[in-house]
Amino acid sequence: MKLPSVQPRTPAKGKLLLSEPMLQDPNFRRTVVLLCEHSPDGSFGLIINKPIPITLDEVMPGQSLPEIPLFLGGPVQPDTLHILHKLGEAIAGSVEVTPGVWWGGDFEEIRQMLTLGVADGADCRFFIGYSGWAEGQLQDEMNQGGWLVADNRPGYSFTEDPDHLWRQILRDMGGDYSILSNFPENPKMN
């Protein structure tokens, strides 16, 4: 089956990568990745639509942390914890990825804000692992038809409905992208 033609877009910090509908890699099937860094040297991102059945307090026992659900950030270094938040410059060392969305920062400050109730799960998303590409790797994958690039809209990064985010973004992009949003997960079952 020939997919509709779509206009290629360029990856950049703050943009979203959407896996192509036929991508079968179990790590990235129907994923939305927020690019936190993108340069000629490589790219770093977090999958923002794959919640996992583990909470922050479970991975950091004894820290008096709230029960905030975790997300799978990607297959690279699954023993690391990453954060996206809306707390901005209130957190030292944070990097603004896109307006209203910040990455990283001083974890102790974040922990204190969570413990004191100044911030909560609506302000923060925690991720186990990350998605990374070496120099030229992401462009190679895009050339092979593995990824689409989308603009990040307010609400995408902290959506309350991550399971439907991939389809929603494609619909919001309109045109031929909307057609892709209805592509069956298993084309043989169509």
mmCIF file of C-alpha atoms in Angstrom:
data_model
loop_
_atom_site.group_PDB
_atom_site.id
_atom_site.type_symbol
_atom_site.label_atom_id
_atom_site.label_comp_id
_atom_site.label_asym_id
_atom_site.label_seq_id
_atom_site.Cartn_x
_atom_site.Cartn_y
_atom_site.Cartn_z
ATOM 1 C CA MET A 1 0.000 0.000 0.000
ATOM 2 C CA LYS A 2 1.310 3.428 -0.916
ATOM 3 C CA LEU A 3 1.109 5.953 1.909
ATOM 4 C CA PRO A 4 -0.099 9.469 1.145
ATOM 5 C CA SER A 5 2.617 11.946 0.342
ATOM 6 C CA VAL A 6 3.455 14.225 3.235
ATOM 7 C CA GLN A 7 5.637 17.291 3.368
ATOM 8 C CA PRO A 8 8.988 16.572 5.049
ATOM 9 C CA ARG A 9 9.840 18.742 8.034
ATOM 10 C CA THR A 10 13.183 19.328 9.708
ATOM 11 C CA PRO A 11 13.891 18.020 13.216
ATOM 12 C CA ALA A 12 14.924 20.621 15.794
ATOM 13 C CA LYS A 13 14.952 21.158 19.533
ATOM 14 C CA GLY A 14 11.347 21.364 20.746
ATOM 15 C CA LYS A 15 9.897 19.534 17.729
ATOM 16 C CA LEU A 16 8.123 16.195 17.962
ATOM 17 C CA LEU A 17 9.093 13.005 16.184
ATOM 18 C CA LEU A 18 6.190 10.722 15.321
ATOM 19 C CA SER A 19 6.979 7.187 14.288
ATOM 20 C CA GLU A 20 5.673 6.294 10.848
ATOM 21 C CA PRO A 21 2.594 4.045 11.003
ATOM 22 C CA MET A 22 4.404 0.996 9.653
ATOM 23 C CA LEU A 23 7.451 1.271 11.939
ATOM 24 C CA GLN A 24 7.566 -2.085 13.715
ATOM 25 C CA ASP A 25 10.446 -1.447 16.137
ATOM 26 C CA PRO A 26 8.785 -2.275 19.487
ATOM 27 C CA ASN A 27 10.760 0.519 21.177
ATOM 28 C CA PHE A 28 9.221 3.176 18.969
ATOM 29 C CA ARG A 29 5.957 1.788 17.585
ATOM 30 C CA ARG A 30 3.343 4.609 17.528
ATOM 31 C CA THR A 31 5.532 6.858 19.659
ATOM 32 C CA VAL A 32 5.797 10.615 20.037
ATOM 33 C CA VAL A 33 9.290 11.813 20.972
ATOM 34 C CA LEU A 34 9.955 15.346 22.178
ATOM 35 C CA LEU A 35 13.402 16.420 20.956
ATOM 36 C CA CYS A 36 15.151 18.061 23.910
ATOM 37 C CA GLU A 37 18.420 18.475 21.990
ATOM 38 C CA HIS A 38 19.208 18.306 18.296
ATOM 39 C CA SER A 39 22.498 19.220 16.650
ATOM 40 C CA PRO A 40 24.794 17.893 13.936
ATOM 41 C CA ASP A 41 26.447 15.807 16.683
ATOM 42 C CA GLY A 42 23.258 13.915 17.555
ATOM 43 C CA SER A 43 19.833 14.092 19.153
ATOM 44 C CA PHE A 44 18.281 13.447 22.571
ATOM 45 C CA GLY A 45 14.576 13.039 23.203
ATOM 46 C CA LEU A 46 11.927 11.589 25.478
ATOM 47 C CA ILE A 47 8.947 9.478 24.433
ATOM 48 C CA ILE A 48 5.989 11.425 25.844
ATOM 49 C CA ASN A 49 3.175 8.958 25.142
ATOM 50 C CA LYS A 50 4.265 5.696 26.809
ATOM 51 C CA PRO A 51 3.227 5.561 30.479
ATOM 52 C CA ILE A 52 4.508 2.563 32.408
ATOM 53 C CA PRO A 53 2.984 0.874 35.475
ATOM 54 C CA ILE A 54 5.610 2.222 37.893
ATOM 55 C CA THR A 55 5.492 5.357 40.032
ATOM 56 C CA LEU A 56 8.189 7.803 41.114
ATOM 57 C CA ASP A 57 7.971 6.798 44.776
ATOM 58 C CA GLU A 58 8.581 3.141 43.779
ATOM 59 C CA VAL A 59 11.856 3.875 41.982
ATOM 60 C CA MET A 60 13.085 6.231 44.715
ATOM 61 C CA PRO A 61 12.022 4.632 48.008
ATOM 62 C CA GLY A 62 12.706 6.579 51.173
ATOM 63 C CA GLN A 63 12.557 9.946 49.389
ATOM 64 C CA SER A 64 9.027 10.922 50.542
ATOM 65 C CA LEU A 65 7.945 11.448 46.946
ATOM 66 C CA PRO A 66 4.369 11.403 45.685
ATOM 67 C CA GLU A 67 2.911 8.582 43.643
ATOM 68 C CA ILE A 68 3.501 10.112 40.178
ATOM 69 C CA PRO A 69 3.278 7.734 37.176
ATOM 70 C CA LEU A 70 6.457 7.250 35.145
ATOM 71 C CA PHE A 71 6.863 7.170 31.385
ATOM 72 C CA LEU A 72 9.264 5.202 29.222
ATOM 73 C CA GLY A 73 11.556 7.886 27.806
ATOM 74 C CA GLY A 74 13.266 5.445 25.466
ATOM 75 C CA PRO A 75 15.425 2.361 25.290
ATOM 76 C CA VAL A 76 18.754 4.065 26.059
ATOM 77 C CA GLN A 77 20.060 3.846 29.643
ATOM 78 C CA PRO A 78 16.875 2.541 31.296
ATOM 79 C CA ASP A 79 18.568 3.027 34.674
ATOM 80 C CA THR A 80 18.379 6.841 34.365
ATOM 81 C CA LEU A 81 15.586 9.214 35.386
ATOM 82 C CA HIS A 82 14.706 12.322 33.358
ATOM 83 C CA ILE A 83 12.126 15.051 33.862
ATOM 84 C CA LEU A 84 10.041 17.453 31.827
ATOM 85 C CA HIS A 85 8.288 20.149 33.808
ATOM 86 C CA LYS A 86 6.390 23.425 33.736
ATOM 87 C CA LEU A 87 8.334 24.940 36.634
ATOM 88 C CA GLY A 88 10.653 26.986 34.442
ATOM 89 C CA GLU A 89 13.548 28.918 35.867
ATOM 90 C CA ALA A 90 12.327 28.181 39.401
ATOM 91 C CA ILE A 91 14.439 25.024 38.993
ATOM 92 C CA ALA A 92 18.170 25.735 38.697
ATOM 93 C CA GLY A 93 19.792 24.131 35.678
ATOM 94 C CA SER A 94 16.532 23.677 33.730
ATOM 95 C CA VAL A 95 16.638 24.009 29.953
ATOM 96 C CA GLU A 96 13.645 25.409 28.088
ATOM 97 C CA VAL A 97 12.854 22.968 25.293
ATOM 98 C CA THR A 98 9.823 24.771 23.920
ATOM 99 C CA PRO A 99 7.681 27.552 25.437
ATOM 100 C CA GLY A 100 6.288 26.285 28.732
ATOM 101 C CA VAL A 101 8.209 22.989 28.692
ATOM 102 C CA TRP A 102 11.485 22.644 30.588
ATOM 103 C CA TRP A 103 13.866 19.715 30.795
ATOM 104 C CA GLY A 104 16.014 18.662 33.735
ATOM 105 C CA GLY A 105 17.347 20.833 36.488
ATOM 106 C CA ASP A 106 18.214 20.401 40.129
ATOM 107 C CA PHE A 107 16.366 17.265 41.253
ATOM 108 C CA GLU A 108 16.583 18.243 44.935
ATOM 109 C CA GLU A 109 14.659 21.460 44.194
ATOM 110 C CA ILE A 110 12.046 19.482 42.263
ATOM 111 C CA ARG A 111 11.779 16.919 45.063
ATOM 112 C CA GLN A 112 11.258 19.691 47.629
ATOM 113 C CA MET A 113 8.538 21.337 45.526
ATOM 114 C CA LEU A 114 6.776 17.977 45.148
ATOM 115 C CA THR A 115 7.104 17.134 48.848
ATOM 116 C CA LEU A 116 5.774 20.552 49.916
ATOM 117 C CA GLY A 117 2.893 20.356 47.436
ATOM 118 C CA VAL A 118 4.102 23.426 45.510
ATOM 119 C CA ALA A 119 4.259 21.201 42.417
ATOM 120 C CA ASP A 120 2.519 17.955 41.501
ATOM 121 C CA GLY A 121 2.164 15.388 38.744
ATOM 122 C CA ALA A 122 0.418 17.928 36.506
ATOM 123 C CA ASP A 123 3.586 20.056 36.572
ATOM 124 C CA CYS A 124 6.117 17.256 36.051
ATOM 125 C CA ARG A 125 6.615 14.170 33.928
ATOM 126 C CA PHE A 126 9.284 11.663 34.882
ATOM 127 C CA PHE A 127 10.882 9.290 32.384
ATOM 128 C CA ILE A 128 12.931 6.131 32.678
ATOM 129 C CA GLY A 129 15.596 6.061 29.963
ATOM 130 C CA TYR A 130 15.754 8.237 26.879
ATOM 131 C CA SER A 131 15.828 8.155 23.096
ATOM 132 C CA GLY A 132 19.107 9.059 21.469
ATOM 133 C CA TRP A 133 20.634 9.239 18.015
ATOM 134 C CA ALA A 134 24.296 9.557 17.079
ATOM 135 C CA GLU A 135 25.559 11.963 14.436
ATOM 136 C CA GLY A 136 23.540 11.465 11.229
ATOM 137 C CA GLN A 137 21.523 8.537 12.630
ATOM 138 C CA LEU A 138 18.209 10.368 12.971
ATOM 139 C CA GLN A 139 18.460 11.787 9.462
ATOM 140 C CA ASP A 140 19.214 8.302 8.113
ATOM 141 C CA GLU A 141 16.128 6.938 9.872
ATOM 142 C CA MET A 142 14.039 9.791 8.490
ATOM 143 C CA ASN A 143 15.363 9.142 4.980
ATOM 144 C CA GLN A 144 14.249 5.521 5.365
ATOM 145 C CA GLY A 145 10.739 6.661 6.295
ATOM 146 C CA GLY A 146 10.905 5.996 10.039
ATOM 147 C CA TRP A 147 9.879 9.393 11.408
ATOM 148 C CA LEU A 148 7.633 12.386 10.795
ATOM 149 C CA VAL A 149 8.363 15.776 12.375
ATOM 150 C CA ALA A 150 5.601 17.843 13.978
ATOM 151 C CA ASP A 151 5.333 21.123 15.838
ATOM 152 C CA ASN A 152 4.764 20.859 19.570
ATOM 153 C CA ARG A 153 1.512 22.481 20.673
ATOM 154 C CA PRO A 154 0.559 23.482 24.216
ATOM 155 C CA GLY A 155 -0.827 20.458 25.969
ATOM 156 C CA TYR A 156 0.942 17.743 23.967
ATOM 157 C CA SER A 157 3.877 17.288 26.355
ATOM 158 C CA PHE A 158 1.639 16.958 29.430
ATOM 159 C CA THR A 159 -1.456 15.423 27.868
ATOM 160 C CA GLU A 160 -3.845 13.581 30.125
ATOM 161 C CA ASP A 161 -4.484 11.106 27.296
ATOM 162 C CA PRO A 162 -1.041 9.867 26.203
ATOM 163 C CA ASP A 163 -2.459 6.676 24.663
ATOM 164 C CA HIS A 164 -4.186 8.690 21.918
ATOM 165 C CA LEU A 165 -1.538 11.391 21.447
ATOM 166 C CA TRP A 166 0.085 9.869 18.335
ATOM 167 C CA ARG A 167 -3.233 9.829 16.465
ATOM 168 C CA GLN A 168 -4.269 13.234 17.819
ATOM 169 C CA ILE A 169 -1.133 14.971 16.562
ATOM 170 C CA LEU A 170 -1.516 13.464 13.092
ATOM 171 C CA ARG A 171 -5.157 14.618 12.996
ATOM 172 C CA ASP A 172 -4.143 18.085 14.171
ATOM 173 C CA MET A 173 -1.547 18.267 11.382
ATOM 174 C CA GLY A 174 -4.413 17.877 8.895
ATOM 175 C CA GLY A 175 -4.335 16.927 5.225
ATOM 176 C CA ASP A 176 -2.617 13.659 4.370
ATOM 177 C CA TYR A 177 -1.368 13.352 7.945
ATOM 178 C CA SER A 178 -4.972 12.822 9.061
ATOM 179 C CA ILE A 179 -5.157 9.815 6.764
ATOM 180 C CA LEU A 180 -2.080 8.364 8.480
ATOM 181 C CA SER A 181 -3.792 8.700 11.865
ATOM 182 C CA ASN A 182 -6.294 6.043 10.790
ATOM 183 C CA PHE A 183 -3.688 3.599 9.496
ATOM 184 C CA PRO A 184 -4.372 0.243 11.200
ATOM 185 C CA GLU A 185 -1.832 -1.048 13.691
ATOM 186 C CA ASN A 186 -1.772 -4.311 11.784
ATOM 187 C CA PRO A 187 -2.411 -3.653 8.068
ATOM 188 C CA LYS A 188 -3.073 -7.376 7.529
ATOM 189 C CA MET A 189 -6.145 -7.074 9.759
ATOM 190 C CA ASN A 190 -7.649 -4.270 7.672
#
